[in-house]
Amino acid sequence: IYADPTKRLELYFRPRDPYCHPVCANRFPTSSVLLRVRRSSKKQQQQQLDAETQAQPQVKFEMEILGIVTTVYKFQGMSDFQYLAMHSGPDGKQISMYDKVLMLKPEKEEFFNRELPLYIPPPIFSRLDTPVDYFYRPDIQHRDGYNNPPVSGENLIGLSRARRPHNAIFVNFDDEEIPAKPLDAAVQTWKKVCTNPVDRKVEEELRKLFEVRPIWSRNAVKANISVHPDKLKLLLPYLAYYMLTGPWRSLWVRFGYDPRKHPEAKIYQVLDFRIRCGMKYGYAPNDMPVKAKRSTYNYSLPITVKKPVSHTVSIHDLKQGLGSSAASTSKKPASSRYKLKESIYIFREGALPPYRQMFYQLCDLNVESLQKIIRRNDGAESECTERDGWCLPKTSDDLRDSMSLMIKQIIRSTRPALFSSTTSSEDGKEQLTYESGEDEEDEEEEEEDFKPSDGSENEMETEILDYV
């Protein structure tokens, strides 16, 4: 519960019972004081009292403040159903069967051949532990002659939600034309928000970025410009359109620029790279220095009261931008308050990616051997395909293989115990033609300090949801 603030505190009334279902407490912030109170009593003999009068004890209280409490856990839910492995004996008494059912040590065949009743608990008890109001409503009564509409995409549940008011233009690889200017609604929205010099400066900086490089990922923009994330959602549709499919998917393209007609746009293509893990690669997922965003082992039901806190926007952030007063409330200066690290979009030799899945642009792969793979057909690009773009077929596969080999050598150098059983013949097959950068490890930062993602760095998953 200390590693993940959204975790619930579980209380087991029978800790040694594997069938015990806990009661859960939700986490809440508080401003309280932890107080220790001691009560001491002392009897005093009173000489002038009558013989029938007893001595009265003297009570003394001592208080001490131990600290400040910022977090409390409250048990607000109901206790779940419990499953007990019990059996009725000949005399009618309930006998526990745990010692006979549970296998605590390796047993012989006779243990499994014993005649015992089956104690198979249900796969799930109560999914909700907090009572909720269910409002019963009568079925909709249609007028006579009404017929259900035909099944089509327009009548499917989930497709009728209004588009988010960011007014982005989406383009597929198969679309013939590309937009030359933003939507009028996008222009009006940004002009309404851009009310201070800081916002106008950010707009000018982003324009210069698109002049130098016509295609950018959102993470690359956030690593070069300090802008509030909510304002960036409004600024990007004002200056660029979004590619949904093809070799430039999940990227923002400058208005009027069609990468399908320019072979030099090859270097701006996207590479979906995922760190390979498994026993055949020499290390298990838990042995990787780069932690996963989320795991099925840490799955939490959507009934938890405490949800991950979103990045709130204050009126000052929206109206004043990144002013001096905003910088005074933050540890970082205003010029870099919202900036991301360069490792979020640049791949360098000898450094691990911050996340297990990364979306790199080919021009941001700062390794000479990788650039040689990309430039194999420079000047001979003849066709732009949806899978490989202007590159040769299977270029992405070759890049992933080379990058995976680099990462494996980095993990090998930092954790040699994982590869102690590797044979010399396998080492020969995996030998790289470049230096692994082991001599520079002392100068590099410790790569094991990477933490799981907040869930906001996967552009394909989150960015589309921001605009659709």
Coordinates of C-alpha atoms in Angstrom, one line a residue:
I1 CA 0.0 0.0 0.0
Y2 CA 3.0 2.3 0.3
A3 CA 4.1 1.7 -3.3
D4 CA 0.7 2.4 -4.8
P5 CA -1.5 5.0 -3.1
T6 CA -4.6 3.6 -4.8
K7 CA -4.3 0.3 -3.1
R8 CA -6.8 -0.7 -0.4
L9 CA -5.8 -1.8 3.0
E10 CA -6.9 -5.4 3.6
L11 CA -7.8 -6.8 7.0
Y12 CA -7.9 -10.6 7.4
F13 CA -9.8 -11.9 10.4
R14 CA -8.3 -15.4 9.8
P15 CA -4.8 -14.7 8.5
R16 CA -3.9 -18.4 8.2
D17 CA -7.0 -19.3 6.3
P18 CA -6.5 -19.2 2.5
Y19 CA -10.3 -19.0 2.0
C20 CA -10.7 -15.9 4.2
H21 CA -12.0 -12.9 2.3
P22 CA -10.7 -9.6 3.8
V23 CA -12.5 -6.4 4.5
C24 CA -11.0 -3.5 2.7
A25 CA -10.3 0.1 3.7
N26 CA -10.0 3.1 1.4
R27 CA -7.3 5.7 1.7
F28 CA -8.3 9.3 2.5
P29 CA -6.1 12.4 3.1
T30 CA -6.4 14.0 6.5
S31 CA -4.9 16.7 8.7
S32 CA -4.7 15.1 12.2
V33 CA -2.4 14.8 15.1
L34 CA -1.3 11.6 16.7
L35 CA -1.7 12.0 20.5
R36 CA -0.5 9.8 23.3
V37 CA -2.5 10.0 26.5
R38 CA -1.3 8.3 29.7
R39 CA -3.5 7.9 32.8
S40 CA -1.8 7.3 36.1
S41 CA -3.6 6.9 39.5
K42 CA -2.3 7.2 43.0
K43 CA -4.1 6.4 46.2
Q44 CA -3.8 8.9 49.1
Q45 CA -4.6 8.2 52.7
Q46 CA -6.6 10.9 54.3
Q47 CA -6.2 11.0 58.1
Q48 CA -9.3 13.1 58.9
L49 CA -11.8 10.8 57.1
D50 CA -14.2 8.6 59.0
A51 CA -13.5 4.9 59.3
E52 CA -16.2 4.2 56.7
T53 CA -14.9 6.5 54.1
Q54 CA -12.5 4.9 51.7
A55 CA -9.4 6.6 50.2
Q56 CA -10.0 8.2 46.8
P57 CA -7.4 7.7 44.1
Q58 CA -5.8 10.7 42.5
V59 CA -5.9 10.5 38.7
K60 CA -3.3 12.3 36.5
F61 CA -3.3 12.6 32.7
E62 CA -0.2 13.1 30.6
M63 CA -0.4 14.0 26.9
E64 CA 2.3 14.0 24.2
I65 CA 2.1 14.8 20.5
L66 CA 3.9 12.1 18.6
G67 CA 3.4 13.4 15.0
I68 CA 1.2 14.6 12.2
V69 CA -1.1 12.2 10.4
T70 CA -1.7 12.9 6.7
T71 CA -3.4 9.6 5.6
V72 CA -6.1 7.5 7.2
Y73 CA -7.7 4.3 6.1
K74 CA -11.5 3.9 6.7
F75 CA -13.3 0.6 6.6
Q76 CA -16.6 1.7 5.0
G77 CA -17.6 -1.5 3.2
M78 CA -19.4 -4.6 4.3
S79 CA -17.7 -7.8 5.1
D80 CA -17.8 -10.4 2.3
F81 CA -19.2 -13.9 2.5
Q82 CA -16.9 -16.4 4.0
Y83 CA -16.2 -20.0 2.9
L84 CA -15.3 -22.4 5.7
A85 CA -14.0 -25.9 4.9
M86 CA -16.0 -27.7 7.7
H87 CA -17.4 -31.2 7.9
S88 CA -20.2 -32.6 10.2
G89 CA -18.9 -35.4 12.3
P90 CA -20.9 -38.4 13.5
D91 CA -22.0 -36.5 16.7
G92 CA -23.1 -33.5 14.7
K93 CA -20.1 -31.3 15.6
Q94 CA -18.4 -29.3 12.9
I95 CA -14.8 -30.4 12.2
S96 CA -12.3 -28.3 10.4
M97 CA -10.9 -30.0 7.3
Y98 CA -8.0 -27.6 6.6
D99 CA -5.3 -30.0 7.7
K100 CA -6.6 -32.7 5.4
V101 CA -7.4 -30.5 2.4
L102 CA -4.5 -28.1 2.3
M103 CA -1.2 -29.5 1.1
L104 CA 1.5 -27.8 3.1
K105 CA 4.4 -30.1 2.1
P106 CA 5.2 -32.6 -0.6
E107 CA 3.0 -35.6 -0.1
K108 CA 2.9 -39.2 -1.4
E109 CA 0.3 -40.7 -3.6
E110 CA -1.8 -41.9 -0.6
F111 CA -2.5 -38.3 0.3
F112 CA -4.3 -37.8 -3.0
N113 CA -6.2 -41.1 -2.9
R114 CA -8.0 -40.4 0.4
E115 CA -11.7 -40.1 0.3
L116 CA -12.5 -36.6 1.2
P117 CA -15.4 -34.2 0.3
L118 CA -14.6 -31.6 -2.3
Y119 CA -14.2 -28.1 -1.0
I120 CA -14.2 -25.9 -4.1
P121 CA -14.9 -22.3 -3.3
P122 CA -16.8 -20.2 -5.9
P123 CA -14.6 -18.1 -8.2
I124 CA -16.0 -14.9 -6.9
F125 CA -18.2 -13.7 -4.1
S126 CA -19.3 -10.1 -4.0
R127 CA -17.8 -7.7 -6.5
L128 CA -19.0 -4.7 -4.6
D129 CA -18.5 -4.1 -0.9
T130 CA -20.2 -0.8 -0.7
P131 CA -24.0 -0.6 -1.1
V132 CA -25.3 1.5 -3.9
D133 CA -28.7 2.7 -4.9
Y134 CA -30.2 1.0 -7.9
F135 CA -32.9 3.0 -9.5
Y136 CA -35.4 0.7 -11.1
R137 CA -37.1 2.2 -14.2
P138 CA -39.9 0.8 -16.3
D139 CA -39.2 -0.4 -19.8
I140 CA -39.6 2.1 -22.5
Q141 CA -43.1 1.9 -24.1
H142 CA -43.1 2.8 -27.8
R143 CA -46.1 3.9 -29.7
D144 CA -47.9 1.5 -32.0
G145 CA -46.2 0.9 -35.3
Y146 CA -42.7 1.6 -34.0
N147 CA -39.9 -0.7 -35.4
N148 CA -36.4 -1.0 -34.0
P149 CA -33.8 0.6 -36.3
P150 CA -31.5 -1.6 -38.3
V151 CA -28.2 -2.7 -36.8
S152 CA -25.5 -0.3 -38.0
G153 CA -22.6 1.6 -36.7
E154 CA -24.8 4.6 -35.9
N155 CA -27.0 2.6 -33.6
L156 CA -24.2 0.8 -31.6
I157 CA -23.8 1.7 -28.0
G158 CA -20.6 3.6 -27.3
L159 CA -20.3 5.3 -30.7
S160 CA -22.8 8.1 -30.0
R161 CA -20.7 10.1 -27.5
A162 CA -20.0 13.6 -28.6
R163 CA -16.4 14.2 -29.7
R164 CA -14.2 16.0 -27.2
P165 CA -14.1 19.7 -27.9
H166 CA -10.5 19.9 -28.9
N167 CA -11.3 20.1 -32.6
A168 CA -8.4 18.0 -33.9
I169 CA -8.3 16.8 -37.5
F170 CA -7.6 13.1 -38.0
V171 CA -6.1 11.7 -41.2
N172 CA -5.7 8.1 -42.2
F173 CA -2.9 6.8 -44.5
D174 CA -5.5 6.0 -47.2
D175 CA -7.0 9.5 -47.3
E176 CA -6.2 11.3 -50.5
E177 CA -6.1 14.9 -49.2
I178 CA -4.5 16.4 -46.1
P179 CA -5.8 19.5 -44.4
A180 CA -4.1 22.8 -45.1
K181 CA -5.5 24.8 -42.2
P182 CA -7.2 24.0 -38.8
L183 CA -10.8 24.0 -38.1
D184 CA -12.5 27.3 -37.3
A185 CA -13.5 25.9 -33.9
A186 CA -9.9 25.0 -33.1
V187 CA -8.8 28.6 -34.0
Q188 CA -11.5 30.1 -31.9
T189 CA -10.8 27.9 -28.9
W190 CA -7.1 28.7 -28.9
K191 CA -7.6 32.4 -29.4
K192 CA -10.0 32.3 -26.4
V193 CA -7.4 30.6 -24.2
C194 CA -4.4 32.5 -25.4
T195 CA -4.8 35.5 -23.3
N196 CA -1.3 36.2 -21.9
P197 CA 2.3 36.7 -23.3
V198 CA 3.4 33.3 -22.0
D199 CA 0.8 31.5 -24.2
R200 CA 1.8 33.5 -27.2
K201 CA 5.4 32.7 -26.6
V202 CA 4.6 29.0 -26.4
E203 CA 2.7 29.3 -29.6
E204 CA 5.6 30.9 -31.3
E205 CA 8.0 28.2 -30.0
L206 CA 5.8 25.4 -31.3
R207 CA 5.6 27.1 -34.7
K208 CA 9.4 27.2 -34.9
L209 CA 9.6 23.5 -34.0
F210 CA 7.2 22.7 -36.9
E211 CA 9.3 24.9 -39.2
V212 CA 12.5 23.0 -38.3
R213 CA 10.8 19.6 -38.3
P214 CA 7.3 19.1 -39.9
I215 CA 6.4 16.0 -37.8
W216 CA 6.5 15.7 -34.1
S217 CA 5.2 13.4 -31.4
R218 CA 3.5 14.9 -28.4
N219 CA 6.2 13.6 -26.0
A220 CA 8.9 15.2 -28.2
V221 CA 7.0 18.5 -28.0
K222 CA 6.6 18.2 -24.3
A223 CA 10.4 17.6 -24.0
N224 CA 11.2 20.8 -26.0
I225 CA 8.6 23.2 -24.7
S226 CA 7.3 23.9 -21.2
V227 CA 3.5 24.1 -21.7
H228 CA 0.6 23.0 -19.5
P229 CA -0.7 19.6 -20.8
D230 CA -4.3 20.9 -21.0
K231 CA -3.2 23.9 -23.1
L232 CA -1.1 21.7 -25.3
K233 CA -4.3 19.8 -26.2
L234 CA -5.7 23.0 -27.6
L235 CA -2.5 24.3 -29.2
L236 CA -1.6 21.1 -31.3
P237 CA -4.9 21.0 -33.3
Y238 CA -4.3 24.7 -34.0
L239 CA -1.0 24.0 -35.8
A240 CA -1.1 20.4 -37.0
Y241 CA -3.2 17.4 -37.8
Y242 CA -3.0 13.9 -36.3
M243 CA -2.2 10.8 -38.3
L244 CA -4.1 7.7 -37.2
T245 CA -2.6 5.0 -39.4
G246 CA 0.5 4.3 -41.5
P247 CA 4.2 4.9 -40.7
W248 CA 3.4 8.3 -39.1
R249 CA 0.6 7.1 -36.9
S250 CA 0.3 8.8 -33.5
L251 CA 2.3 11.8 -34.8
W252 CA 1.3 15.5 -35.4
V253 CA 2.0 16.7 -38.9
R254 CA 2.2 20.4 -39.9
F255 CA -0.7 21.6 -41.9
G256 CA -0.1 21.4 -45.6
Y257 CA 2.7 18.9 -45.4
D258 CA 2.0 15.4 -46.8
P259 CA 4.8 13.0 -45.8
R260 CA 3.5 10.4 -48.3
K261 CA 4.8 12.7 -51.1
H262 CA 8.2 13.5 -49.6
P263 CA 10.8 10.7 -49.4
E264 CA 12.8 12.8 -46.9
A265 CA 10.0 12.3 -44.4
K266 CA 11.3 8.8 -43.9
I267 CA 13.3 9.9 -40.9
Y268 CA 10.1 11.1 -39.2
Q269 CA 8.4 7.7 -39.3
V270 CA 7.4 6.1 -36.0
L271 CA 8.9 2.9 -34.5
D272 CA 6.8 1.0 -32.0
F273 CA 9.5 -0.6 -29.8
R274 CA 8.9 -2.9 -26.9
I275 CA 11.5 -4.3 -24.6
R276 CA 11.6 -8.0 -25.1
C277 CA 11.6 -10.1 -21.9
G278 CA 11.4 -13.8 -21.2
M279 CA 13.5 -16.8 -20.4
K280 CA 14.6 -17.1 -24.0
Y281 CA 16.1 -13.6 -23.8
G282 CA 18.0 -14.5 -20.6
Y283 CA 15.9 -12.6 -18.1
A284 CA 12.4 -12.7 -16.7
P285 CA 10.0 -9.6 -16.6
N286 CA 10.6 -9.1 -12.9
D287 CA 14.4 -9.0 -13.5
M288 CA 14.2 -6.0 -15.8
P289 CA 15.4 -2.6 -14.5
V290 CA 12.5 -1.0 -16.5
K291 CA 9.3 -1.6 -14.6
A292 CA 6.0 -2.1 -16.3
K293 CA 3.2 0.5 -16.4
R294 CA 0.6 -1.8 -15.0
S295 CA 0.3 -5.5 -14.1
T296 CA -2.5 -8.0 -13.7
Y297 CA -1.1 -8.9 -10.3
N298 CA -1.8 -5.3 -9.1
Y299 CA -5.3 -5.2 -10.6
S300 CA -7.7 -3.2 -8.6
L301 CA -11.5 -3.3 -9.1
P302 CA -13.3 -0.2 -10.2
I303 CA -15.1 -0.1 -6.9
T304 CA -12.3 1.6 -5.0
V305 CA -13.2 5.0 -3.6
K306 CA -9.7 6.4 -4.0
K307 CA -8.9 6.9 -7.7
P308 CA -5.6 8.2 -9.2
V309 CA -5.7 11.9 -8.9
S310 CA -5.6 13.7 -12.3
H311 CA -3.5 16.7 -13.0
T312 CA -5.8 19.5 -11.9
V313 CA -5.8 22.9 -13.6
S314 CA -6.2 26.0 -11.6
I315 CA -7.6 29.3 -12.9
H316 CA -4.1 30.8 -12.6
D317 CA -2.7 28.1 -14.9
L318 CA -5.3 28.8 -17.6
K319 CA -5.3 32.5 -17.4
Q320 CA -1.7 33.4 -16.4
G321 CA 0.1 30.5 -18.0
L322 CA 3.5 30.0 -16.6
G323 CA 4.0 33.2 -14.7
S324 CA 6.4 34.0 -11.9
S325 CA 3.8 33.3 -9.2
A326 CA 3.2 29.9 -10.7
A327 CA 6.9 29.2 -10.6
S328 CA 7.1 30.2 -7.0
T329 CA 4.7 27.4 -6.0
S330 CA 6.7 24.8 -7.9
K331 CA 10.1 23.5 -7.2
K332 CA 11.0 23.7 -10.9
P333 CA 11.5 27.1 -12.7
A334 CA 8.7 28.2 -15.1
S335 CA 10.9 27.6 -18.1
S336 CA 11.0 23.8 -17.4
R337 CA 8.1 23.2 -15.1
Y338 CA 6.2 20.9 -17.5
K339 CA 9.2 19.7 -19.6
L340 CA 9.9 16.0 -19.9
K341 CA 13.3 14.5 -20.1
E342 CA 14.9 13.9 -23.5
S343 CA 14.9 10.1 -22.9
I344 CA 11.1 10.2 -23.3
Y345 CA 11.6 10.4 -27.1
I346 CA 15.3 9.9 -27.9
F347 CA 17.1 6.5 -27.9
R348 CA 20.8 6.6 -27.0
E349 CA 23.4 4.0 -26.9
G350 CA 24.1 2.7 -23.4
A351 CA 20.9 4.0 -21.9
L352 CA 17.7 2.1 -21.1
P353 CA 14.3 3.5 -22.2
P354 CA 12.2 4.8 -19.4
Y355 CA 9.3 2.6 -20.3
R356 CA 8.9 -0.9 -21.7
Q357 CA 6.9 0.4 -24.7
M358 CA 8.2 3.4 -26.6
F359 CA 7.2 5.3 -29.7
Y360 CA 10.4 6.6 -31.3
Q361 CA 10.8 8.6 -34.5
L362 CA 13.6 7.3 -36.7
C363 CA 15.4 10.6 -36.5
D364 CA 15.5 10.3 -32.7
L365 CA 17.5 7.0 -32.8
N366 CA 20.9 8.5 -31.9
V367 CA 22.9 5.4 -32.7
E368 CA 25.0 5.3 -35.9
S369 CA 24.4 1.6 -36.5
L370 CA 20.6 2.2 -36.4
Q371 CA 20.9 5.2 -38.8
K372 CA 22.8 3.0 -41.3
I373 CA 19.8 0.6 -41.3
I374 CA 17.5 3.5 -42.0
R375 CA 19.6 5.0 -44.7
R376 CA 20.1 1.8 -46.7
N377 CA 17.9 3.1 -49.5
D378 CA 18.6 6.8 -49.4
G379 CA 18.0 8.3 -52.8
A380 CA 16.3 5.1 -54.1
E381 CA 12.9 5.5 -52.4
S382 CA 10.3 4.5 -54.9
E383 CA 7.1 3.8 -53.0
C384 CA 5.5 4.7 -49.7
T385 CA 3.7 1.8 -48.1
E386 CA 1.5 1.8 -45.1
R387 CA 3.7 -0.7 -43.2
D388 CA 7.2 0.4 -44.0
G389 CA 6.7 3.9 -45.4
W390 CA 9.7 5.0 -47.5
C391 CA 12.0 2.5 -45.9
L392 CA 12.9 -0.9 -47.2
P393 CA 10.7 -3.8 -46.1
K394 CA 11.3 -5.2 -42.6
T395 CA 13.3 -2.2 -41.7
S396 CA 11.4 -1.9 -38.4
D397 CA 12.1 -5.5 -37.6
D398 CA 15.8 -5.0 -38.1
L399 CA 15.8 -1.9 -35.9
R400 CA 13.9 -3.7 -33.2
D401 CA 16.4 -6.6 -33.3
S402 CA 19.4 -4.3 -33.0
M403 CA 17.9 -2.2 -30.2
S404 CA 16.9 -5.3 -28.3
L405 CA 20.4 -6.6 -28.5
M406 CA 21.7 -3.3 -27.2
I407 CA 19.3 -3.4 -24.3
K408 CA 20.3 -7.0 -23.5
Q409 CA 23.9 -6.0 -23.3
I410 CA 23.1 -3.1 -21.0
I411 CA 21.2 -5.4 -18.7
R412 CA 24.0 -7.9 -18.9
S413 CA 26.5 -5.3 -17.8
T414 CA 24.4 -4.1 -14.9
R415 CA 23.2 -7.6 -13.8
P416 CA 25.7 -10.2 -14.9
A417 CA 24.2 -12.8 -12.6
L418 CA 21.2 -13.2 -14.9
F419 CA 23.4 -14.3 -17.7
S420 CA 25.9 -16.4 -15.8
S421 CA 24.7 -19.6 -17.6
T422 CA 25.1 -18.2 -21.0
T423 CA 27.6 -20.2 -23.2
S424 CA 30.4 -18.6 -25.1
S425 CA 28.9 -19.7 -28.4
E426 CA 25.8 -17.7 -27.7
D427 CA 27.9 -14.7 -26.8
G428 CA 29.5 -14.9 -30.2
K429 CA 26.2 -14.8 -32.0
E430 CA 25.1 -11.8 -30.0
Q431 CA 28.3 -9.8 -30.3
L432 CA 27.7 -6.3 -31.5
T433 CA 29.9 -4.5 -34.0
Y434 CA 30.1 -1.4 -31.8
E435 CA 31.2 -0.8 -28.2
S436 CA 28.6 -1.4 -25.6
G437 CA 29.5 1.7 -23.6
E438 CA 30.4 -0.2 -20.5
D439 CA 33.3 2.1 -19.9
E440 CA 30.9 5.0 -19.5
E441 CA 28.7 3.4 -16.9
D442 CA 30.3 5.3 -14.1
E443 CA 29.4 8.6 -15.8
E444 CA 25.8 7.5 -16.6
E445 CA 23.0 7.8 -14.0
E446 CA 21.8 4.6 -12.4
E447 CA 19.3 3.1 -14.7
E448 CA 17.5 1.1 -12.0
D449 CA 15.8 4.3 -10.7
F450 CA 13.2 4.2 -13.5
K451 CA 9.7 3.9 -12.1
P452 CA 6.5 2.7 -13.6
S453 CA 4.7 5.1 -15.9
D454 CA 1.8 7.2 -14.9
G455 CA -0.1 5.8 -17.8
S456 CA 0.2 9.0 -19.8
E457 CA 3.1 8.2 -22.0
N458 CA 1.6 5.7 -24.4
E459 CA 0.5 8.0 -27.2
M460 CA -1.5 5.4 -29.1
E461 CA -3.6 4.7 -26.1
T462 CA -4.1 8.1 -24.5
E463 CA -3.7 10.7 -27.1
I464 CA -6.6 9.5 -29.3
L465 CA -8.8 9.3 -26.2
D466 CA -8.0 13.0 -25.6
Y467 CA -9.5 14.1 -28.9
V468 CA -12.0 11.5 -30.0

